[in-house]
PDB file of C-alpha atoms in Angstrom:
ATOM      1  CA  UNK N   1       6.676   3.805  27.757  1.00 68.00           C
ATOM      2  CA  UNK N   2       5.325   5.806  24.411  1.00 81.00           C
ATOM      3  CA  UNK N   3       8.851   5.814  22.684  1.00 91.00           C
ATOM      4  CA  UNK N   4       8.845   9.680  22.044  1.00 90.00           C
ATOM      5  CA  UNK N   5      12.251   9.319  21.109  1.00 91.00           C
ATOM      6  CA  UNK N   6      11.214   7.233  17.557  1.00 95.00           C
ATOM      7  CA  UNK N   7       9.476   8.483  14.792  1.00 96.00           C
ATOM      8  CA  UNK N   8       7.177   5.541  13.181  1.00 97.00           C
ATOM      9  CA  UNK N   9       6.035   4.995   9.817  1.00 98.00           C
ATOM     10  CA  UNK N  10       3.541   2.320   8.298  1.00 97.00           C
ATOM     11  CA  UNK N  11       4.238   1.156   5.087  1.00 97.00           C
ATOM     12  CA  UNK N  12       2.112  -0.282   2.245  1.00 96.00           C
ATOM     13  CA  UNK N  13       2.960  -2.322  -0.750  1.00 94.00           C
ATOM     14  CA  UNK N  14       2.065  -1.023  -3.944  1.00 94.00           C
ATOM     15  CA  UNK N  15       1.143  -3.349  -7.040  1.00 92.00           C
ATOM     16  CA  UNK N  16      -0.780  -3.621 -10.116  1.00 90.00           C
ATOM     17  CA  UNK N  17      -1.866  -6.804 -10.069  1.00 86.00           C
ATOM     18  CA  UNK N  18      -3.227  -6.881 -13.478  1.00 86.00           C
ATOM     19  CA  UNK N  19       0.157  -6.529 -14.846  1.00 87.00           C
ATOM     20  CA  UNK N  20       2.300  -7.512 -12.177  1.00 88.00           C
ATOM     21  CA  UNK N  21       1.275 -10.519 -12.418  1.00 88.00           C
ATOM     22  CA  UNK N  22       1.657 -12.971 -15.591  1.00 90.00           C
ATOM     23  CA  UNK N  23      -1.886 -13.569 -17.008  1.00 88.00           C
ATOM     24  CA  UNK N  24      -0.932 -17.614 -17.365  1.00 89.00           C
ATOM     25  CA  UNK N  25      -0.602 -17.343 -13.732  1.00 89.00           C
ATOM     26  CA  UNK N  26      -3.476 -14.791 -12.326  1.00 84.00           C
ATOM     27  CA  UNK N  27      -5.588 -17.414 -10.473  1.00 82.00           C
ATOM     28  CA  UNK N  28      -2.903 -19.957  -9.529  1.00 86.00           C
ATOM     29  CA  UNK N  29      -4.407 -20.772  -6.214  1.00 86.00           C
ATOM     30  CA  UNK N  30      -1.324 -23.600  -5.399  1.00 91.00           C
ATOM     31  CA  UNK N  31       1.849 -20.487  -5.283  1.00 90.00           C
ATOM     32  CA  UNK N  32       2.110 -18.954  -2.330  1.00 86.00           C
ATOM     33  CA  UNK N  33       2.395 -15.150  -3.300  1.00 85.00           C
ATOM     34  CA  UNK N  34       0.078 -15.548  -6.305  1.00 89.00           C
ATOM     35  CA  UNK N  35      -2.967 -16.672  -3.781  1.00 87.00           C
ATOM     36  CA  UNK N  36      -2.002 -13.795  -0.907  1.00 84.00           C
ATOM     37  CA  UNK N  37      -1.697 -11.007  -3.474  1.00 87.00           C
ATOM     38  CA  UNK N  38      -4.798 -11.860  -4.617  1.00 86.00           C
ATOM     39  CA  UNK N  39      -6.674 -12.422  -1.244  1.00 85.00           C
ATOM     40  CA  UNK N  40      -5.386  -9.242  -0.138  1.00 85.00           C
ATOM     41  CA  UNK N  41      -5.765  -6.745  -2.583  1.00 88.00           C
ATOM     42  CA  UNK N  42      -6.268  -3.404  -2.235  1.00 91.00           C
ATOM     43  CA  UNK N  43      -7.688  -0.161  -4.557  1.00 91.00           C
ATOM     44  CA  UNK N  44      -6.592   2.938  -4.609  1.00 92.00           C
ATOM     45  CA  UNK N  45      -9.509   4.203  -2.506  1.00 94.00           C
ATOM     46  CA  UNK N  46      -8.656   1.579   0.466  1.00 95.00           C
ATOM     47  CA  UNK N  47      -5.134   2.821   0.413  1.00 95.00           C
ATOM     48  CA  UNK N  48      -6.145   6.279   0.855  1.00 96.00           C
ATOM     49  CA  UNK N  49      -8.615   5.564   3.703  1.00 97.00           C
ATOM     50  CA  UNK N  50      -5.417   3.843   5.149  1.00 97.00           C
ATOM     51  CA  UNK N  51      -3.143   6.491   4.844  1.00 97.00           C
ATOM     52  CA  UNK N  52      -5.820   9.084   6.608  1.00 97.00           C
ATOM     53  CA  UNK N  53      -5.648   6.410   9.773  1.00 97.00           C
ATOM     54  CA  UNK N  54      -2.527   6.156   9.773  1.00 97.00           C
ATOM     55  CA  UNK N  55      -2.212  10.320   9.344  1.00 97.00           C
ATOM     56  CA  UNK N  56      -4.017  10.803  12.500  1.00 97.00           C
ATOM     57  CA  UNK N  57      -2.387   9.312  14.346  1.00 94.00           C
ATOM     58  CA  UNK N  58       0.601  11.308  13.548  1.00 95.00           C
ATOM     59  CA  UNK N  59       3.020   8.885  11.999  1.00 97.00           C
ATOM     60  CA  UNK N  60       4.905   8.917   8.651  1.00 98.00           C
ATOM     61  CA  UNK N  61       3.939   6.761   5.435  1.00 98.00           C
ATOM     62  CA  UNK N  62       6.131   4.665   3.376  1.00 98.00           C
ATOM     63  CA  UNK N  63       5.098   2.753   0.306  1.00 97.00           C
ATOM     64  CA  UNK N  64       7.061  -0.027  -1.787  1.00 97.00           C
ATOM     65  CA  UNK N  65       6.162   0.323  -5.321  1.00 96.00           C
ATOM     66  CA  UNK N  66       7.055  -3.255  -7.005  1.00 95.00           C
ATOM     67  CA  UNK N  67       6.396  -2.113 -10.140  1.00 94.00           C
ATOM     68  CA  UNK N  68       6.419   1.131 -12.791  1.00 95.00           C
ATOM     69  CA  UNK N  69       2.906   1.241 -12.974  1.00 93.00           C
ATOM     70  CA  UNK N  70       2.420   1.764  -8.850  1.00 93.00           C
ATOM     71  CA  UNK N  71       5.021   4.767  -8.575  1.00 93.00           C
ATOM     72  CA  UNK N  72       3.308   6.429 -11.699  1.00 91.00           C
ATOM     73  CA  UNK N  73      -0.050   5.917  -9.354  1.00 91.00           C
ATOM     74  CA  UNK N  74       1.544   7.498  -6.300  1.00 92.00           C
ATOM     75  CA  UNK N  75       1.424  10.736  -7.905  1.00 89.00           C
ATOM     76  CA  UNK N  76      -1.972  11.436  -6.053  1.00 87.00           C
ATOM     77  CA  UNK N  77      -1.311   9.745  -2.823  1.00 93.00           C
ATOM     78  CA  UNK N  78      -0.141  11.556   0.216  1.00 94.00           C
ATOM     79  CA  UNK N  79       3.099   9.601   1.725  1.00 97.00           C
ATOM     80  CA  UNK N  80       6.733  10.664   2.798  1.00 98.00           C
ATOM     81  CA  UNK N  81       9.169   7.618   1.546  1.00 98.00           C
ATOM     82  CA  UNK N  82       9.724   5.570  -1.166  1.00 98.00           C
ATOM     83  CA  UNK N  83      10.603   2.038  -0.322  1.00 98.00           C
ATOM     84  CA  UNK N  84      12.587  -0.417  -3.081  1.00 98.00           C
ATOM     85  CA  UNK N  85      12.487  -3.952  -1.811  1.00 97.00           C
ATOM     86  CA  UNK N  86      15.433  -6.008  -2.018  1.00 97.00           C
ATOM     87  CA  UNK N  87      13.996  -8.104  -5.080  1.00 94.00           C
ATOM     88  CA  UNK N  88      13.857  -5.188  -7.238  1.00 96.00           C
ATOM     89  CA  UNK N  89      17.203  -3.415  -5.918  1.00 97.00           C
ATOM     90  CA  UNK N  90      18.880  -3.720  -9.220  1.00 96.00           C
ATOM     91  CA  UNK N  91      15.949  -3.203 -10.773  1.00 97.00           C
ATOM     92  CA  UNK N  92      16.771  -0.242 -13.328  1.00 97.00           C
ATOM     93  CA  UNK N  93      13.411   0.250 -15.259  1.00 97.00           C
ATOM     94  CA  UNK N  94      12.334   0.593 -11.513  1.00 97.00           C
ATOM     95  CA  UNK N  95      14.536   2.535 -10.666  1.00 98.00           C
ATOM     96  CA  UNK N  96      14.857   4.973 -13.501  1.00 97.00           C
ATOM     97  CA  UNK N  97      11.489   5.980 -12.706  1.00 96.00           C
ATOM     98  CA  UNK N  98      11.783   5.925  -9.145  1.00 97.00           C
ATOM     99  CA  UNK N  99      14.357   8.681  -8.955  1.00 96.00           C
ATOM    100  CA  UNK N 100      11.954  11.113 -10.396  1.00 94.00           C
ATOM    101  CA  UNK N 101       9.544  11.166  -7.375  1.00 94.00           C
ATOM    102  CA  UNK N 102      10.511  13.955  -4.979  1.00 93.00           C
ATOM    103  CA  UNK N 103      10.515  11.669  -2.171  1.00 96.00           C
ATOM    104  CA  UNK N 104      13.298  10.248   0.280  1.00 98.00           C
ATOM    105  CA  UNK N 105      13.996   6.679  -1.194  1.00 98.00           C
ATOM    106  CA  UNK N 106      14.739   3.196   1.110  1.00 98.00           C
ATOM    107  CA  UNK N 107      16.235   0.656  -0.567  1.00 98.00           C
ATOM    108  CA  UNK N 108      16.523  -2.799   1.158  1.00 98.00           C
ATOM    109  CA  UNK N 109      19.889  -4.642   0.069  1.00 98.00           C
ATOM    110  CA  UNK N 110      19.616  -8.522   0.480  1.00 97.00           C
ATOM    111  CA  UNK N 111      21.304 -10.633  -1.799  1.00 95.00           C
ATOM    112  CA  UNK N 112      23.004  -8.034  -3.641  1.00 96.00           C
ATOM    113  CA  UNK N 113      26.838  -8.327  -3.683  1.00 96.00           C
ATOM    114  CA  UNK N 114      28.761  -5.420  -3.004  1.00 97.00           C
ATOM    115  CA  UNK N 115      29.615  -4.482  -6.945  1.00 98.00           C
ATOM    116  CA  UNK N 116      25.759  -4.213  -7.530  1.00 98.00           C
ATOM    117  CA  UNK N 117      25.540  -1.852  -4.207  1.00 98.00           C
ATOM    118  CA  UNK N 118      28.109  -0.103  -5.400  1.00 98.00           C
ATOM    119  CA  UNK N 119      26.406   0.311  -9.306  1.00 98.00           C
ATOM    120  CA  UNK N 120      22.948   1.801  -7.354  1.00 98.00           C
ATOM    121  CA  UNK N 121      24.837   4.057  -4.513  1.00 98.00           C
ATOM    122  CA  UNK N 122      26.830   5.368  -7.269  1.00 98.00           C
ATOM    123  CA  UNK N 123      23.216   5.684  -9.597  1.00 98.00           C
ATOM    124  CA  UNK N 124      21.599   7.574  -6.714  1.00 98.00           C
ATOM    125  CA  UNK N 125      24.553   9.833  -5.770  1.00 98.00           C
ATOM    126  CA  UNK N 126      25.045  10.834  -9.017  1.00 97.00           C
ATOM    127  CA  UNK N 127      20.788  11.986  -9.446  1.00 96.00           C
ATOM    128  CA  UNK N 128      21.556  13.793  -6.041  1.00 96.00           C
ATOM    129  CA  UNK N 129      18.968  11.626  -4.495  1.00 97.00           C
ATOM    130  CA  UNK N 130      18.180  11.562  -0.571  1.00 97.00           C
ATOM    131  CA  UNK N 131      18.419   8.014   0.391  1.00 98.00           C
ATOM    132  CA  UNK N 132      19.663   5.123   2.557  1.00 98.00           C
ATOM    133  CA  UNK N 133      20.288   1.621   2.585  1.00 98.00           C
ATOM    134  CA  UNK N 134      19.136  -1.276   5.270  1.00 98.00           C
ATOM    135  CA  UNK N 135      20.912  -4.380   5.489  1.00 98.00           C
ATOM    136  CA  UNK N 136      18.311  -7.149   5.513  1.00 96.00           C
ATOM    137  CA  UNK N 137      18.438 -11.265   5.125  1.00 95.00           C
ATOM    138  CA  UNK N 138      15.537 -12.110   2.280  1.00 91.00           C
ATOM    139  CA  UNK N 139      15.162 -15.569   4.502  1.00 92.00           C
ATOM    140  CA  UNK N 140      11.860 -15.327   5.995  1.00 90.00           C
ATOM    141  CA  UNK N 141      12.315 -15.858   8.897  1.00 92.00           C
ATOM    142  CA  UNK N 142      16.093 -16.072   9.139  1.00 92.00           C
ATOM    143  CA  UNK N 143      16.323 -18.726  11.644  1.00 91.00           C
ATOM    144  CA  UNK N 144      19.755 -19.315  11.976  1.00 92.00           C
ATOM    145  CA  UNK N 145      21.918 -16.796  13.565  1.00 92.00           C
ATOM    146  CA  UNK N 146      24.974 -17.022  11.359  1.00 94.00           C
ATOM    147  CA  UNK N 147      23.073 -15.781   8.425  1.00 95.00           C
ATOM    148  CA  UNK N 148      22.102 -12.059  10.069  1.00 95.00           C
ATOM    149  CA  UNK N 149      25.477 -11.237   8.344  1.00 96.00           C
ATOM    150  CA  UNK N 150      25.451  -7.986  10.760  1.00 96.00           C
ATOM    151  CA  UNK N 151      28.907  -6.766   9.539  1.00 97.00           C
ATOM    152  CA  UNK N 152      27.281  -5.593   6.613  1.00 97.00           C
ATOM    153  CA  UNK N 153      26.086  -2.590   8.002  1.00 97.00           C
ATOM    154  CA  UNK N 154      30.006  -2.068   9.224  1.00 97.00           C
ATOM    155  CA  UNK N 155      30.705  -2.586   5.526  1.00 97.00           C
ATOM    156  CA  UNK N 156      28.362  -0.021   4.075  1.00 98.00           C
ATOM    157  CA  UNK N 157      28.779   2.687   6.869  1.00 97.00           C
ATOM    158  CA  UNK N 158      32.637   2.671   6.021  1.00 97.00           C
ATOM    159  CA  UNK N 159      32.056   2.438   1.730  1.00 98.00           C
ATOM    160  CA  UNK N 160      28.941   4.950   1.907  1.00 98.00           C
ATOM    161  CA  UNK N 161      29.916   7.181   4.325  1.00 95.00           C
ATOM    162  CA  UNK N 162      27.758  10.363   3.774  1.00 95.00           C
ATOM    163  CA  UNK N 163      24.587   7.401   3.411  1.00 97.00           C
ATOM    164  CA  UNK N 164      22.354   6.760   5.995  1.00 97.00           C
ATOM    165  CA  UNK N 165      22.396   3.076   6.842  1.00 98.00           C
ATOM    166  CA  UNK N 166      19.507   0.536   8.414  1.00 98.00           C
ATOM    167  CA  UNK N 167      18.202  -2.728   9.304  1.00 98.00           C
ATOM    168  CA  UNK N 168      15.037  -4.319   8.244  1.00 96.00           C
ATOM    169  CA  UNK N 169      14.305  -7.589   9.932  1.00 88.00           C
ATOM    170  CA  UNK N 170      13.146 -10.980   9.523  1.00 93.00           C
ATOM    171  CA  UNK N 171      13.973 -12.479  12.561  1.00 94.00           C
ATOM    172  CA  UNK N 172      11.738 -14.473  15.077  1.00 93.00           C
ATOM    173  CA  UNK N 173       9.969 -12.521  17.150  1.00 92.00           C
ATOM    174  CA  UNK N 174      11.885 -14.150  19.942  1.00 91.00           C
ATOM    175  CA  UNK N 175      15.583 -13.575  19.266  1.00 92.00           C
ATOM    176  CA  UNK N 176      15.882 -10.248  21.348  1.00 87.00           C
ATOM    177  CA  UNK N 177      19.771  -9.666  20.258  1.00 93.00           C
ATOM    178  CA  UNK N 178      19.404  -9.188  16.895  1.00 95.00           C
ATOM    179  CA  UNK N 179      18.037  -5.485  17.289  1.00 96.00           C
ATOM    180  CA  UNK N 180      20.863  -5.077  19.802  1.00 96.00           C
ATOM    181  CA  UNK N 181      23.322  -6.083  17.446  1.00 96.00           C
ATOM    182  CA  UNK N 182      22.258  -3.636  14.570  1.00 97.00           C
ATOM    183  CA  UNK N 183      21.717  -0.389  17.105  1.00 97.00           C
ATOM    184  CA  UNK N 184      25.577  -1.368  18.294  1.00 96.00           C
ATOM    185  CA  UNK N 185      26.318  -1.744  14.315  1.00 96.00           C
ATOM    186  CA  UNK N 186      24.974   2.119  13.912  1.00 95.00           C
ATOM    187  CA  UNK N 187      22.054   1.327  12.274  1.00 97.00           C
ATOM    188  CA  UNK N 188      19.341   3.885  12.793  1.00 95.00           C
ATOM    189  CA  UNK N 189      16.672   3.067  10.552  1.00 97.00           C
ATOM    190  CA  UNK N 190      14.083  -0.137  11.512  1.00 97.00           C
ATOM    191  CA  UNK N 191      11.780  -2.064   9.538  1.00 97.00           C
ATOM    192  CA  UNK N 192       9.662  -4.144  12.161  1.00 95.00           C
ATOM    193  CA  UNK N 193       6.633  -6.886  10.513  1.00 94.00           C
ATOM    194  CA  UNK N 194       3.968  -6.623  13.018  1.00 94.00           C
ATOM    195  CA  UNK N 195       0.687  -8.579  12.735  1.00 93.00           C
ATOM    196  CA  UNK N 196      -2.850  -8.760  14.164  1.00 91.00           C
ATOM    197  CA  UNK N 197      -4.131 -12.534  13.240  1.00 87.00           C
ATOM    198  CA  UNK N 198      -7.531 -12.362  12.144  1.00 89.00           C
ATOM    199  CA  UNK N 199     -10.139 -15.755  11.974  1.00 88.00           C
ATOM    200  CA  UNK N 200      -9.169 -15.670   7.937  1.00 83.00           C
ATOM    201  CA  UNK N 201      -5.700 -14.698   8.203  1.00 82.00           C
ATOM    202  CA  UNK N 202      -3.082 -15.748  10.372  1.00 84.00           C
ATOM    203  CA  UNK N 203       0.519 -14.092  11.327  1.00 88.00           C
ATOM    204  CA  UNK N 204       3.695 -15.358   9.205  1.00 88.00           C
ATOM    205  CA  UNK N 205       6.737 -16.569  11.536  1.00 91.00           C
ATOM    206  CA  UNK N 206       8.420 -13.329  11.251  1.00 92.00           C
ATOM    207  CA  UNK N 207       5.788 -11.379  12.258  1.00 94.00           C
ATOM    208  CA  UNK N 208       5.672  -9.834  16.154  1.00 94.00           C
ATOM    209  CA  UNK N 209       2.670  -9.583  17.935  1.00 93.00           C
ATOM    210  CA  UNK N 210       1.949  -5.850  19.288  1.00 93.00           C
ATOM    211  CA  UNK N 211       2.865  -7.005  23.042  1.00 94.00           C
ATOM    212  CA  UNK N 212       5.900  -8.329  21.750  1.00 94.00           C
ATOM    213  CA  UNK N 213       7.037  -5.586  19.242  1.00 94.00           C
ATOM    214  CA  UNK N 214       6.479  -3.316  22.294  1.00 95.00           C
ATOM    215  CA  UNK N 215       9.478  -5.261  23.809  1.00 95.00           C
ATOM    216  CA  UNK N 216      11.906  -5.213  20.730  1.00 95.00           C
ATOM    217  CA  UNK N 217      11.216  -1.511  20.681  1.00 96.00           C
ATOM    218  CA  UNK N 218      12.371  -1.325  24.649  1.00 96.00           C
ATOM    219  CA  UNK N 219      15.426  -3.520  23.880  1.00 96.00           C
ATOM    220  CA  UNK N 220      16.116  -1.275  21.027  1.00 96.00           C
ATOM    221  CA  UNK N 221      15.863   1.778  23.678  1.00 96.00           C
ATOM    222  CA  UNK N 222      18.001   0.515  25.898  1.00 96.00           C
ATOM    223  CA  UNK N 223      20.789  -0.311  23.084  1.00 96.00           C
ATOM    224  CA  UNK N 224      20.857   2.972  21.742  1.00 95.00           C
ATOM    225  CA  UNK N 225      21.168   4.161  25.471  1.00 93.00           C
ATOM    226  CA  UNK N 226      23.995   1.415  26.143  1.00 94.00           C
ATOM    227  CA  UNK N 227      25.233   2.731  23.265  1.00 92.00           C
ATOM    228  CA  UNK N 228      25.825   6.568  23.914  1.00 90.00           C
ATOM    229  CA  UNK N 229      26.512   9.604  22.251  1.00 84.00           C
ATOM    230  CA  UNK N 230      27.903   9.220  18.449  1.00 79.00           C
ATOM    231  CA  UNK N 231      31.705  10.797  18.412  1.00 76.00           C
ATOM    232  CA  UNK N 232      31.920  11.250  22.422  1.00 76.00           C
ATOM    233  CA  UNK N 233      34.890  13.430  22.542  1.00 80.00           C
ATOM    234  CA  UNK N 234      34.431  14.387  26.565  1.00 81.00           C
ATOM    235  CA  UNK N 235      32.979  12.077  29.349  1.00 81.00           C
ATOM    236  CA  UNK N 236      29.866  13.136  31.153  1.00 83.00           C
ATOM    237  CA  UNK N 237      30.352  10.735  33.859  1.00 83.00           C
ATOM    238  CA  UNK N 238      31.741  12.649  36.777  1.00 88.00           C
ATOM    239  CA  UNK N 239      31.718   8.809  38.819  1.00 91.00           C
ATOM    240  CA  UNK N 240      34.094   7.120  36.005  1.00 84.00           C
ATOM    241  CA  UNK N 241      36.474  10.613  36.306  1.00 82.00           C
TER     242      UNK N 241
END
């Protein structure tokens, strides 16, 4: 099955690491993030080589920019979204600037409470931006199933109506409902992690294997197809009539 009916994107993570992060901590080899930002760093030139892979093969790009130095660098590179991650959702020097790129903006929502959703739907309405919101869990991976929280995306579809709404997961790659569960919610935007383990770096927990995201994407299929028609106001079946 080639999924016609989905439009992909890749996205990349913008940072400038020489600011980003603190100096006291640049080559702290014993914190986690510290040591894989640094291991895995990227100039602008890689990026752009990227980008042109990823461009012929016909798909969209989206980029997170952690920081104000990244989106003032993404003036002269060739993408389609602007991501906000959920640790820098309330993040209004971030944001300030980000509403003056002329792109579509994502912003992922975990552990935000619903005043501070509120402050940035309200911030983005009122600069006429074109964006949406994803409900995600920032527990990676969320392991236990009470903590998917899905009714959020009921929550936001009802308080932001005119918003587009998503879901950008962290689940393991084996718990198959979840995707169900946010395609019945009326989500319609997906982040997926996918990896390719190399002999130097190996896949996170949270991260599907291409064999298996090929499967989430059929279960998400067949949800939208259980699913049906938004706003069905006459029934096609001529058997149930």
């Amino acid at each position: 099955q080639d999924f016609k009916e989905f439009t992909f994107a890749f996205k990349l993570q913008f940072r400038n690491l020489d600011t980003f992060i603190h100096p006291d901590y640049l080559n702290r080899n014993d914190l986690h993030y510290i040591k894989r930002f640094q291991e895995t760093k990227l100039n602008i030139e890689d990026f752009k080589k990227i980008i042109q892979k990823i461009r012929e093969k016909n798909h969209l790009v989206v980029i997170t920019a952690f920081d104000n130095d990244s989106i003032s660098t993404l003036k002269n590179i060739d993408y389609d979204f602007l991501k906000i991650a959920s640790c820098s959702f309330n993040d209004w020097p971030l944001l300030e600037d980000a509403i003056s790129v002329k792109k579509p903006i994502i912003l992922s929502t975990a552990g935000a409470n619903i005043s501070t959703v509120d402050q940035v739907v309200a911030f983005m309405l009122h600069r006429k931006k074109d964006f949406a919101l994803l409900h995600c869990v920032a527990e990676y991976p969320t392991n236990d199933i009470s903590n998917f929280n899905m009714n959020r995306i009921d929550l936001f579809k009802k308080r932001y109506s005119s918003i587009r709404v998503g879901y950008s997961t962290h689940e393991l790659p084996d718990q198959e409902m979840i995707i169900n569960a946010a395609v019945s919610k009326g989500a319609d935007i997906f982040e997926k992690h996918i990896a390719l383990p190399t002999k130097k770096y190996s896949s996170n927990l949270y991260s599907s294997s291409p064999d298996q995201t090929k499967n989430w994407l059929k279960i998400a299929y067949d949800a939208f197809k259980i699913c049906g028609e938004n706003n069905q106001s006459i029934l096609k079946n001529k058997n149930e009539q």
